[in-house]
Coordinates of C-alpha atoms in Angstrom, one line a residue:
Chain A
M1169 CA 0.0 0.0 0.0
T1170 CA 1.8 3.1 -1.2
S1171 CA 1.7 6.0 1.2
I1172 CA -0.7 8.8 1.0
S1173 CA 2.1 11.2 -0.1
S1174 CA 3.2 9.2 -3.1
R1175 CA -0.4 8.6 -4.3
R1176 CA -1.1 12.3 -4.0
L1177 CA 2.1 13.3 -5.7
A1178 CA 1.5 10.8 -8.5
K1179 CA -1.9 12.4 -9.0
E1180 CA -0.5 15.9 -9.1
L1181 CA 2.2 14.9 -11.5
M1182 CA -0.3 13.3 -13.8
E1183 CA -2.4 16.5 -13.7
I1184 CA 0.7 18.6 -14.6
K1185 CA 1.5 16.3 -17.5
N1186 CA -2.0 16.2 -18.8
E1187 CA -3.0 19.8 -18.3
G1188 CA 0.4 21.5 -18.4
C1189 CA 1.7 24.2 -16.2
P1190 CA 0.4 27.8 -16.0
V1191 CA 2.2 30.4 -18.0
G1192 CA 5.7 31.2 -16.7
I1193 CA 5.9 28.0 -14.7
N1194 CA 7.8 25.0 -16.0
L1195 CA 8.5 21.6 -14.6
V1196 CA 12.2 20.9 -14.7
Q1197 CA 12.5 17.6 -12.8
A1198 CA 10.2 15.3 -11.0
D1199 CA 11.8 11.9 -11.1
D1200 CA 10.9 10.8 -7.6
F1201 CA 8.5 11.7 -4.9
S1202 CA 11.0 13.5 -2.7
T1203 CA 12.4 16.5 -4.7
W1204 CA 10.9 18.4 -7.6
L1205 CA 12.3 21.4 -9.5
F1206 CA 10.4 24.1 -11.3
T1207 CA 11.4 27.3 -13.0
I1208 CA 9.3 30.4 -12.6
E1209 CA 9.3 33.7 -14.4
V1210 CA 7.2 36.7 -13.8
M1211 CA 5.2 37.6 -16.9
G1212 CA 4.4 41.0 -18.2
E1213 CA 5.7 44.3 -16.7
S1214 CA 7.3 43.7 -13.4
L1215 CA 10.5 44.3 -11.6
Y1216 CA 11.7 40.8 -12.4
Q1217 CA 11.3 41.0 -16.2
N1218 CA 13.4 38.4 -18.0
E1219 CA 14.6 36.8 -14.8
K1220 CA 14.2 33.1 -14.5
F1221 CA 14.4 31.5 -11.0
T1222 CA 14.6 27.8 -10.0
L1223 CA 12.3 26.6 -7.3
Q1224 CA 12.9 23.4 -5.3
F1225 CA 10.2 21.4 -3.6
R1226 CA 11.0 18.8 -1.0
F1227 CA 8.3 16.4 0.3
D1228 CA 8.2 14.2 3.4
Q1229 CA 6.1 11.2 4.2
Q1230 CA 3.4 13.4 5.7
Y1231 CA 2.6 15.3 2.5
P1232 CA 0.0 16.8 2.1
I1233 CA -0.7 16.9 5.8
S1234 CA 2.6 18.6 6.3
S1235 CA 3.8 21.4 4.0
P1236 CA 6.6 20.9 1.4
A1237 CA 9.9 22.5 1.9
V1238 CA 10.2 25.2 -0.8
Q1239 CA 13.1 27.4 -1.6
F1240 CA 14.8 29.1 -4.5
V1241 CA 17.9 27.3 -5.7
V1242 CA 21.1 29.3 -5.3
T1243 CA 23.7 26.8 -6.5
E1244 CA 25.6 26.7 -9.8
G1245 CA 25.3 30.4 -10.6
R1246 CA 21.6 30.7 -9.9
Q1247 CA 20.4 33.6 -7.7
A1248 CA 17.5 34.0 -5.5
P1249 CA 15.2 36.9 -6.5
V1250 CA 15.7 40.1 -4.6
H1251 CA 12.5 40.4 -2.7
P1252 CA 11.7 41.5 0.9
H1253 CA 10.5 38.0 1.7
V1254 CA 13.2 36.1 0.0
Y1255 CA 16.6 35.6 1.7
S1256 CA 19.8 35.4 -0.2
N1257 CA 20.1 31.7 0.5
G1258 CA 16.8 31.0 -1.2
H1259 CA 14.6 30.6 1.8
I1260 CA 11.2 32.1 1.5
C1261 CA 9.1 33.7 4.2
A1262 CA 5.5 32.9 3.1
S1263 CA 2.5 32.0 5.2
I1264 CA 1.2 29.3 2.9
L1265 CA 4.5 27.5 3.4
G1266 CA 4.0 27.6 7.1
N1267 CA 1.0 27.9 9.3
E1268 CA -1.4 28.6 6.5
W1269 CA -0.6 25.5 4.5
S1270 CA -3.5 23.2 3.9
P1271 CA -4.0 20.1 1.7
V1272 CA -6.3 22.1 -0.4
L1273 CA -3.2 23.7 -1.9
S1274 CA -1.0 21.9 -4.4
V1275 CA 2.4 22.3 -5.8
I1276 CA 1.1 24.3 -8.8
A1277 CA -0.9 26.5 -6.4
V1278 CA 2.3 27.3 -4.4
C1279 CA 4.2 28.1 -7.6
V1280 CA 1.4 30.4 -8.7
T1281 CA 1.3 32.1 -5.3
L1282 CA 5.0 32.7 -5.3
Q1283 CA 4.8 34.0 -8.9
S1284 CA 2.2 36.5 -7.9
M1285 CA 4.2 37.5 -4.8
L1286 CA 7.1 38.4 -7.0
A1287 CA 4.8 40.2 -9.5
S1288 CA 3.3 42.4 -6.9
C1289 CA 6.6 43.5 -5.4
K1290 CA 7.0 47.3 -5.4
E1291 CA 10.6 47.5 -4.4
K1292 CA 13.5 45.2 -4.9
H1293 CA 15.4 44.8 -1.7
R1294 CA 16.5 41.9 0.6
P1295 CA 14.8 41.3 3.9
V1296 CA 16.0 43.5 6.7
D1297 CA 17.7 40.7 8.7
N1298 CA 19.0 38.9 5.7
D1299 CA 22.7 38.8 6.7
R1300 CA 21.9 37.7 10.2
Y1301 CA 19.5 35.0 9.1
V1302 CA 21.7 33.6 6.4
K1303 CA 24.6 33.2 8.9
H1304 CA 22.6 31.0 11.2
A1305 CA 20.0 29.6 8.9
P1306 CA 19.2 25.9 9.1
E1307 CA 19.4 23.8 6.0
N1308 CA 15.7 23.1 5.8
P1309 CA 13.6 26.3 5.7
K1310 CA 10.8 24.5 7.5
K1311 CA 12.9 24.5 10.6
T1312 CA 12.8 28.3 10.8
R1313 CA 10.0 30.0 12.7
F1314 CA 9.2 32.7 10.3
H1315 CA 7.2 35.7 11.6
Y1316 CA 4.7 36.6 9.0
D1317 CA 3.9 40.3 9.3
D1318 CA 3.4 41.9 5.9
D1319 CA 1.5 39.9 3.3
T1320 CA 0.8 42.8 1.0
V1321 CA 4.4 43.0 -0.2
Chain B
M308 CA -42.4 31.4 -4.5
S309 CA -44.8 29.4 -2.4
N310 CA -45.6 30.5 1.1
R311 CA -47.0 27.3 2.4
T312 CA -47.1 27.0 6.1
V313 CA -48.2 23.4 6.3
P314 CA -45.5 21.2 7.9
L315 CA -43.6 19.1 5.3
R316 CA -44.4 15.7 6.6
R317 CA -48.0 16.1 6.4
R318 CA -47.8 16.2 2.6
T319 CA -48.7 12.9 1.2
S320 CA -49.1 13.8 -2.4
L321 CA -47.0 11.8 -4.8
L322 CA -45.8 15.0 -6.6
Q323 CA -43.6 16.4 -3.9
D324 CA -41.9 19.8 -4.4
P325 CA -38.2 19.2 -4.7
S326 CA -37.4 22.1 -2.4
D327 CA -39.2 20.2 0.4
R328 CA -36.9 17.3 0.3
K329 CA -34.3 17.0 2.9
P330 CA -31.0 18.4 1.7
P331 CA -28.6 15.8 0.2
T332 CA -25.8 14.4 2.2
I333 CA -22.4 13.2 1.3
N334 CA -23.7 9.8 0.4
D335 CA -25.7 11.3 -2.4
L336 CA -22.7 12.3 -4.4
R337 CA -21.9 10.5 -7.6
V338 CA -18.1 10.8 -7.3
K339 CA -16.4 11.8 -4.1
E340 CA -12.9 13.3 -4.1
C341 CA -11.0 13.7 -0.8
Y342 CA -9.3 17.1 -0.9
I343 CA -6.4 15.8 1.1
C344 CA -5.4 12.7 -0.7
R345 CA -7.2 13.5 -4.0
D346 CA -8.5 9.9 -4.1
E347 CA -11.8 9.4 -5.9
E348 CA -14.6 7.0 -5.1
R349 CA -17.6 6.5 -7.3
Y350 CA -21.1 5.8 -5.9
D351 CA -21.2 2.4 -7.5
D352 CA -17.8 1.2 -6.3
P353 CA -17.8 -2.3 -4.8
A354 CA -18.3 -2.3 -1.1
A355 CA -14.7 -3.5 -0.5
N356 CA -13.2 -0.2 -1.7
R357 CA -15.5 2.0 0.3
R358 CA -14.1 4.2 3.1
E359 CA -15.7 6.5 5.6
W360 CA -16.3 9.9 4.3
V361 CA -17.2 13.2 5.9
H362 CA -18.5 16.6 4.8
P363 CA -17.6 18.7 7.8
C364 CA -18.2 22.2 6.6
K365 CA -20.3 24.6 4.6
C366 CA -18.5 24.5 1.2
K367 CA -18.1 21.6 -1.2
L368 CA -14.9 20.2 0.3
I369 CA -15.2 16.6 1.5
A370 CA -12.6 14.2 2.7
H371 CA -12.0 10.8 4.2
Q372 CA -12.5 10.6 7.9
S373 CA -9.0 9.3 8.4
C374 CA -7.4 11.9 6.2
L375 CA -9.2 14.7 7.9
K376 CA -8.5 13.4 11.3
S377 CA -4.8 13.2 10.7
F378 CA -4.8 16.7 9.2
V379 CA -6.7 18.2 12.1
T380 CA -4.7 16.5 14.9
T381 CA -1.2 17.4 13.6
G382 CA 0.5 20.7 13.3
P383 CA -0.7 24.2 14.3
A384 CA -3.9 24.8 16.1
N385 CA -5.5 26.8 13.3
R386 CA -6.2 23.6 11.3
R387 CA -9.5 23.2 13.0
K388 CA -11.3 25.1 10.3
C389 CA -12.0 24.5 6.7
P390 CA -9.3 26.1 4.5
Q391 CA -11.8 27.2 2.0
C392 CA -14.9 28.4 3.8
G393 CA -13.5 28.9 7.3
F394 CA -16.2 26.9 9.0
E395 CA -14.9 25.5 12.3
Y396 CA -14.9 21.7 12.3
Q397 CA -16.9 20.1 15.0
I398 CA -15.6 17.0 16.6
Q399 CA -17.8 14.5 18.3
S400 CA -17.2 11.3 20.1
S401 CA -18.9 8.7 22.2
L402 CA -18.3 8.9 25.9
A403 CA -17.6 12.7 25.4
F404 CA -18.6 13.3 29.0
L405 CA -15.3 11.6 30.1
S406 CA -13.2 14.7 29.4
S407 CA -15.4 16.9 31.5
S408 CA -16.7 14.5 34.0
L409 CA -16.2 15.8 37.5
F410 CA -15.6 12.4 38.9
F411 CA -12.6 11.6 36.8
R412 CA -11.2 15.1 37.1
I413 CA -11.3 14.9 40.9
G414 CA -9.7 11.5 40.8
D415 CA -7.0 12.7 38.5
T416 CA -6.3 15.7 40.7
I417 CA -6.1 13.6 43.8
F418 CA -3.6 11.3 42.2
Q419 CA -1.6 14.2 40.8
T420 CA -1.3 15.8 44.2
M421 CA -0.4 12.5 45.9
G422 CA 2.3 12.0 43.3
M423 CA 3.7 15.5 43.8
S424 CA 3.7 15.2 47.5
F425 CA 5.4 11.9 47.4
L426 CA 8.1 13.3 45.2
A427 CA 8.6 16.3 47.5
T428 CA 8.6 14.0 50.5
S429 CA 11.2 11.7 49.1
A430 CA 13.4 14.7 48.1
V431 CA 13.1 16.1 51.6
G432 CA 13.7 12.6 53.0
L433 CA 16.8 12.1 50.9
A434 CA 18.2 15.5 52.0
T435 CA 17.4 14.7 55.6
F436 CA 19.0 11.3 55.3
T437 CA 22.2 12.9 53.9
A438 CA 22.2 15.5 56.6
V439 CA 21.5 13.0 59.3
S440 CA 24.3 10.6 58.1
V441 CA 26.7 13.5 57.9
V442 CA 25.8 14.6 61.4
T443 CA 26.0 11.0 62.7
V444 CA 29.4 10.5 61.2
G445 CA 30.6 13.8 62.6
T446 CA 29.2 13.1 66.0
G447 CA 30.6 9.6 66.1
Y448 CA 34.1 11.0 65.2
G449 CA 33.7 13.6 67.9
A450 CA 32.8 11.0 70.5
I451 CA 35.9 9.0 69.5
A452 CA 38.1 12.1 69.6
V453 CA 36.8 13.1 73.0
R454 CA 37.3 9.6 74.4
E455 CA 40.9 9.6 73.2
Y456 CA 41.6 13.0 74.5
F457 CA 40.0 12.8 77.9
G458 CA 40.7 9.2 78.6
P459 CA 38.3 6.3 78.6
G460 CA 37.7 6.4 82.3
L461 CA 36.1 9.8 82.3
F462 CA 34.2 9.2 79.1
D463 CA 32.7 5.9 80.1
L464 CA 31.6 7.3 83.4
L465 CA 30.0 10.5 82.5
L466 CA 29.1 10.3 78.8
T467 CA 29.3 6.6 77.7
D468 CA 28.9 5.3 74.2
E469 CA 25.2 5.5 74.3
P470 CA 24.0 8.7 72.7
T471 CA 20.8 8.5 74.7
N472 CA 22.8 9.5 77.7
W473 CA 24.1 12.7 76.2
H474 CA 22.6 16.1 76.7
A475 CA 21.8 18.5 73.8
G476 CA 24.9 20.6 74.2
H477 CA 27.0 17.5 73.9
F478 CA 25.6 16.6 70.5
I479 CA 26.3 20.0 69.1
F480 CA 29.8 20.1 70.3
L481 CA 30.6 16.6 69.4
F482 CA 29.4 17.2 65.9
L483 CA 31.4 20.4 65.6
T484 CA 34.6 18.8 66.7
P485 CA 35.8 17.4 63.4
L486 CA 35.0 20.7 61.7
R487 CA 36.9 22.7 64.2
L488 CA 39.8 20.3 64.1
V489 CA 40.3 20.8 60.3
S490 CA 40.0 24.6 60.5
P491 CA 43.2 26.4 59.6
V492 CA 43.8 27.7 63.1
M493 CA 46.0 25.2 64.8
N494 CA 45.6 25.4 68.6
L495 CA 44.3 23.5 71.5
G496 CA 41.0 25.4 71.4
T497 CA 39.0 22.6 69.9
F498 CA 38.8 20.6 73.1
T499 CA 38.7 23.5 75.6
P500 CA 34.9 23.7 75.7
F501 CA 34.7 20.1 76.6
F502 CA 36.3 20.8 79.9
F503 CA 33.2 22.6 80.9
L504 CA 30.6 20.3 79.4
W505 CA 31.0 17.2 81.6
P506 CA 27.8 16.5 83.4
S507 CA 28.1 16.5 87.2
I508 CA 26.4 13.1 87.7
P509 CA 26.7 10.0 85.6
P510 CA 23.8 9.1 83.3
H511 CA 21.0 6.9 84.6
S512 CA 22.1 3.7 83.1
V513 CA 25.6 4.1 84.6
R514 CA 24.1 4.8 87.9
E515 CA 22.0 1.7 87.8
Q516 CA 24.9 -0.4 86.7
L517 CA 27.1 1.0 89.6
T518 CA 24.4 0.4 92.1
A519 CA 23.9 -3.2 90.9
E520 CA 27.6 -3.9 91.1
S521 CA 28.1 -2.3 94.4
S522 CA 25.4 -4.2 96.1
R523 CA 27.9 -7.0 96.2
L524 CA 30.2 -4.8 98.2
D525 CA 29.7 -4.1 101.9
G526 CA 27.8 -0.9 102.5
I527 CA 30.1 1.5 104.2
F528 CA 29.4 5.0 104.9
P529 CA 31.7 7.4 103.1
T530 CA 34.6 8.6 105.0
T531 CA 35.3 12.3 105.2
P532 CA 36.6 13.2 101.8
S533 CA 40.3 13.8 101.5
T534 CA 41.2 17.4 101.4
K535 CA 41.1 18.6 97.9
Q536 CA 44.6 19.0 96.7
K537 CA 45.6 22.0 94.8
W538 CA 47.1 19.8 92.1
P539 CA 46.0 18.2 89.9
P540 CA 43.2 20.8 89.3
G541 CA 39.7 19.9 88.7
L542 CA 38.3 19.7 85.2
K543 CA 36.9 23.2 85.0
S544 CA 40.0 24.9 86.3
F545 CA 42.2 22.9 84.1
G546 CA 40.0 24.0 81.2
F547 CA 40.6 27.6 82.0
M548 CA 44.3 27.0 82.2
V549 CA 44.3 25.4 78.8
A550 CA 42.3 28.2 77.2
G551 CA 44.5 30.8 78.7
T552 CA 47.7 29.1 77.7
S553 CA 46.6 28.6 74.1
M554 CA 45.7 32.2 73.6
L555 CA 48.9 33.4 75.2
Y556 CA 50.9 31.0 73.0
Q557 CA 49.3 32.3 69.9
R558 CA 50.3 35.8 70.6
V559 CA 53.8 35.0 71.7
F560 CA 54.4 32.8 68.8
A561 CA 53.2 35.4 66.3
R562 CA 55.6 37.9 67.7
F563 CA 58.4 35.3 67.6
S564 CA 57.9 34.4 64.0
E565 CA 57.7 38.1 63.1
W566 CA 61.1 38.6 64.7
V567 CA 62.6 35.5 63.1
L568 CA 61.4 36.2 59.6
G569 CA 61.6 40.0 59.8
M570 CA 58.3 40.5 58.1
K571 CA 54.8 41.3 59.3
Q572 CA 52.6 38.3 59.2
P573 CA 49.1 38.8 58.0
E574 CA 46.2 37.4 60.0
P575 CA 46.2 33.7 59.7
R576 CA 42.5 33.7 58.8
G577 CA 42.8 33.1 55.1
L578 CA 39.4 34.4 54.1
F579 CA 39.6 37.6 56.1
R580 CA 43.1 38.5 55.1
G581 CA 42.1 41.1 52.5
L582 CA 39.5 42.6 54.8
T583 CA 41.7 43.3 57.8
F584 CA 44.2 45.1 55.6
R585 CA 41.6 47.4 54.2
R586 CA 40.3 48.2 57.7
E587 CA 43.8 49.2 58.8
F588 CA 44.1 51.6 55.8
R589 CA 40.9 53.3 56.7
R590 CA 42.0 53.8 60.3
Q591 CA 45.1 55.6 59.2
E592 CA 43.1 58.1 57.1
G593 CA 43.0 60.7 59.8
P594 CA 41.2 64.0 59.8
D595 CA 43.7 65.5 57.5
G596 CA 42.6 63.8 54.3
A597 CA 44.9 65.5 51.8
E598 CA 48.1 65.1 53.7
Q599 CA 47.3 61.6 54.9
E600 CA 46.8 60.6 51.3
A601 CA 50.5 61.0 50.5
V602 CA 51.4 59.0 53.6
L603 CA 48.7 56.6 52.7
Q604 CA 50.1 56.0 49.3
V605 CA 53.5 55.1 50.7
Q606 CA 52.0 52.9 53.3
R607 CA 49.8 51.2 50.9
E608 CA 52.8 50.1 48.9
A609 CA 55.0 49.1 51.8
P610 CA 52.7 46.7 53.7
E611 CA 51.8 45.0 50.4
E612 CA 55.4 44.1 49.8
P613 CA 55.9 41.9 52.8
D614 CA 52.5 40.4 52.1
T615 CA 53.6 38.8 48.8
P616 CA 56.9 37.4 50.0
F617 CA 55.2 35.9 53.0
A618 CA 52.4 34.5 50.8
N619 CA 55.0 33.1 48.6
L620 CA 56.9 31.5 51.5
N621 CA 53.7 30.2 52.9
G622 CA 52.5 28.9 49.6
V623 CA 55.8 27.1 49.1
T624 CA 55.8 25.4 52.5
Q625 CA 52.2 25.0 53.4
Y626 CA 50.3 22.0 52.3
P627 CA 46.6 22.4 53.0
N628 CA 45.7 18.8 52.6
I629 CA 48.2 17.8 55.2
S630 CA 46.8 20.2 57.7
I631 CA 43.4 18.6 57.3
M632 CA 44.9 15.2 58.0
I633 CA 46.8 16.4 61.0
G634 CA 43.7 18.1 62.3
L635 CA 41.7 14.9 62.2
L636 CA 44.5 13.0 63.9
K637 CA 44.9 15.5 66.7
P638 CA 43.1 13.5 69.4
F639 CA 45.2 10.5 68.6
I640 CA 48.3 12.5 68.5
A641 CA 47.3 13.9 71.9
S642 CA 46.7 10.5 73.4
G643 CA 50.0 9.2 71.9
M644 CA 52.0 12.1 73.4
G645 CA 50.2 11.6 76.7
H646 CA 51.2 8.0 76.7
L647 CA 54.8 9.0 76.1
L648 CA 54.6 11.4 79.0
Y649 CA 53.1 8.6 81.1
L650 CA 56.0 6.3 80.3
G651 CA 58.4 9.2 81.0
A652 CA 56.7 9.8 84.3
Q653 CA 57.5 6.3 85.4
H654 CA 61.1 7.4 85.8
S655 CA 60.8 11.0 87.1
S656 CA 58.9 12.0 90.1
T657 CA 58.7 15.7 89.1
L658 CA 56.9 14.6 86.0
R659 CA 54.6 12.5 88.1
L660 CA 53.8 15.5 90.2
V661 CA 53.1 17.7 87.3
L662 CA 50.9 15.2 85.5
G663 CA 49.0 14.3 88.6
I664 CA 49.7 10.6 88.3
R665 CA 49.3 8.7 91.5
R666 CA 49.2 5.1 90.7
F667 CA 51.1 2.9 88.5
G668 CA 51.3 -0.7 87.3
D669 CA 50.2 -2.4 84.2
I670 CA 47.1 -3.9 85.7
T671 CA 45.8 -0.5 86.9
P672 CA 42.1 -0.5 86.1
L673 CA 41.1 2.6 84.2
Y674 CA 39.6 4.1 87.3
I675 CA 38.9 2.8 90.8
S676 CA 35.6 3.8 92.0
P677 CA 35.0 5.0 95.6
K678 CA 32.9 2.7 97.5
L679 CA 29.2 3.2 96.7
V680 CA 26.6 3.3 99.4
P681 CA 23.5 1.6 97.9
E682 CA 21.1 3.1 100.3
L683 CA 21.8 6.6 99.0
S684 CA 21.5 5.7 95.4
D685 CA 18.4 7.9 95.0
N686 CA 20.0 11.0 96.3
I687 CA 21.2 13.5 93.7
W688 CA 23.6 15.2 96.0
Y689 CA 25.2 11.9 96.8
W690 CA 25.7 11.3 93.2
K691 CA 27.3 14.6 92.7
Y692 CA 29.6 14.0 95.5
Y693 CA 30.3 10.5 94.2
T694 CA 31.2 11.8 90.8
A695 CA 33.4 14.6 92.1
T696 CA 35.3 12.1 94.1
A697 CA 35.5 9.6 91.3
V698 CA 36.9 12.2 88.9
H699 CA 39.3 13.4 91.5
E700 CA 40.5 9.9 92.1
M701 CA 40.7 9.1 88.5
D702 CA 43.9 8.9 86.5
P703 CA 43.9 12.4 84.9
V704 CA 44.5 11.3 81.3
W705 CA 43.4 14.6 80.0
I706 CA 46.1 16.6 81.7
R707 CA 48.9 14.7 80.1
N708 CA 47.1 14.6 76.8
S709 CA 46.7 18.3 76.7
I710 CA 50.3 18.9 77.7
G711 CA 51.4 16.4 75.1
L712 CA 49.4 18.0 72.4
G713 CA 50.7 21.4 73.4
I714 CA 54.2 20.1 73.1
F715 CA 53.5 18.7 69.7
I716 CA 52.0 21.9 68.5
V717 CA 54.9 23.9 69.7
M718 CA 57.3 21.6 68.0
K719 CA 55.3 21.6 64.8
D720 CA 55.1 25.4 64.7
C721 CA 58.8 25.8 65.4
L722 CA 59.6 23.3 62.6
H723 CA 57.4 25.2 60.2
L724 CA 59.0 28.5 61.2
F725 CA 62.4 27.0 60.7
H726 CA 61.4 25.9 57.3
L727 CA 60.1 29.4 56.4
W728 CA 63.3 30.9 57.7
L729 CA 65.4 28.6 55.6
T730 CA 63.3 29.3 52.6
K731 CA 63.6 33.0 53.2
R732 CA 67.3 32.8 53.4
E733 CA 67.5 30.7 50.3
L734 CA 65.3 33.2 48.4
A735 CA 67.4 36.1 49.6
S736 CA 70.6 34.4 48.6
R737 CA 69.6 33.7 45.0
R738 CA 71.7 35.5 42.5
L739 CA 72.7 34.9 38.9
K740 CA 75.8 32.9 38.3
N741 CA 78.9 34.7 37.2
R742 CA 81.1 33.5 34.3
D743 CA 84.3 34.6 32.8
F744 CA 84.9 36.1 29.3
S745 CA 86.2 33.1 27.6
G746 CA 84.9 32.8 24.1
V747 CA 84.7 36.6 23.7
D748 CA 87.1 38.5 21.5
L749 CA 89.5 40.1 24.0
N750 CA 90.2 43.1 21.8
E751 CA 86.7 44.2 22.1
L752 CA 86.8 44.5 25.9
D753 CA 88.1 47.6 27.7
L754 CA 90.3 45.8 30.2
I755 CA 92.4 47.5 32.9
H756 CA 95.5 45.6 31.8
P757 CA 94.9 45.1 28.1
V758 CA 96.0 41.8 26.7
S759 CA 98.5 42.3 23.8
N760 CA 97.8 40.8 20.4
S761 CA 101.3 39.3 19.7
R762 CA 101.0 36.7 22.4
S763 CA 104.5 37.4 23.6
S764 CA 104.9 36.5 27.2

């Protein structure tokens, strides 16, 4: 009996393959049920025009009860987007990845949410405590207790 | 639309208005999809594949009972509502009254308090046990020490081995004995209080035992007591003498060591050393603050200098662990020295006089009791008289032990002082070794009688 996480991820993958990804989102790699890679771009007029970012999803056995670990990939020359909620090591401060995660959401839903978060950004700058956070950050962003204050940015 | 007021159930017509039907439930759905695991189940699936479903909220989301249960019970507390419509999930269970039942809660509270009190009691019990065992060991050692120091005769008569015969003061002092023995001050003072603590009559059990034994003797009225000789002195007077001597000795020896070493010795109380110095500084700060300051500066430097050399000397020659050992062995040292004095007294009559030894012989019993009159065994005054006579007649072990310990202390202090003096001399005589100029180019040196280069004789 395969676990609930693998069945659900198989279903999501099938949906992506059948219906395709939304505009600006592309599936790069989904060979197993533990790590998936996507690229996202912000379409239209935005601060991040022509910038392509790589997003990494990591799932554990409790998915979708527990949220996936999502971060921008910063290895091999890739950069994290300069955004007040994105740290330079790729960790993202977003409520849907933390206490507002629910199984109603999906991988594609998270990609779309992050895409719109980038699109609605007014000013490109790093988070205020970026240097301090990056120095002591854990490897898994789920281990950090983010404080979600401003969701309008 | 229609404004019928007739209750629904009364309608029996076959054509029923669809809006009157009861609202559909989850089991009326054709295909069910769990929003958590995204599994689907059709209405005509075989019974083996069916699972328990639930529609817990106001929107269209449905889920398996098990999926939803695991979602709600894990993670943050805000999972108790539907993510889409926000409706708060309602949980039900059979036997729900259990969690709020007064009966069970009272029972749980009772057991909780009992558990806590048991834990606290055992902690307290453990602490008490430790304290009691420490006290017992200390008191036991104290009893042994006192017995050695004062002699078994006196100890067995007036204190005995049974702690039930002791008074409260005895307990305190016996327990404090090992602590005072290891304290850094080396003097006779540890045993001095005991000279004053001996009870004036023997304890009850000893009295009974003596009465029982003496009933075998003839009952004879006590003769007039022999006149109290000046020497050896009674216990209390000897105690005063010991106290006075030890204080005098300390002063004299301090002066002596100052003279020998040529430096001012700080107070021997290690902890208070710094404090006494500062107090002396303040006393010198007279009314003339400004002028005294200059003097004070000089004085502040000067006394500190001898402090460090003495501390150095002391540090080199003093071994704190040894002094603890010696402290604990003091009673045995005392009795050993006393025994030596006893042996010496066998050959010298002056020594006998000083030590108050009257009888000799290897078979001397530890004490010879005066004859006991059984008829008077209920009279307290008789017992006081009896005890005083017995102590007076007794072999005064404590005298020679005290004197012996005093001699030992004097010898030890002198030895220590000698060591310090030698160390001081050695430190003072240290100098760097002198060598000649071999190996150096002689032309570079400005000699009084220059050495010529040609090596002609």
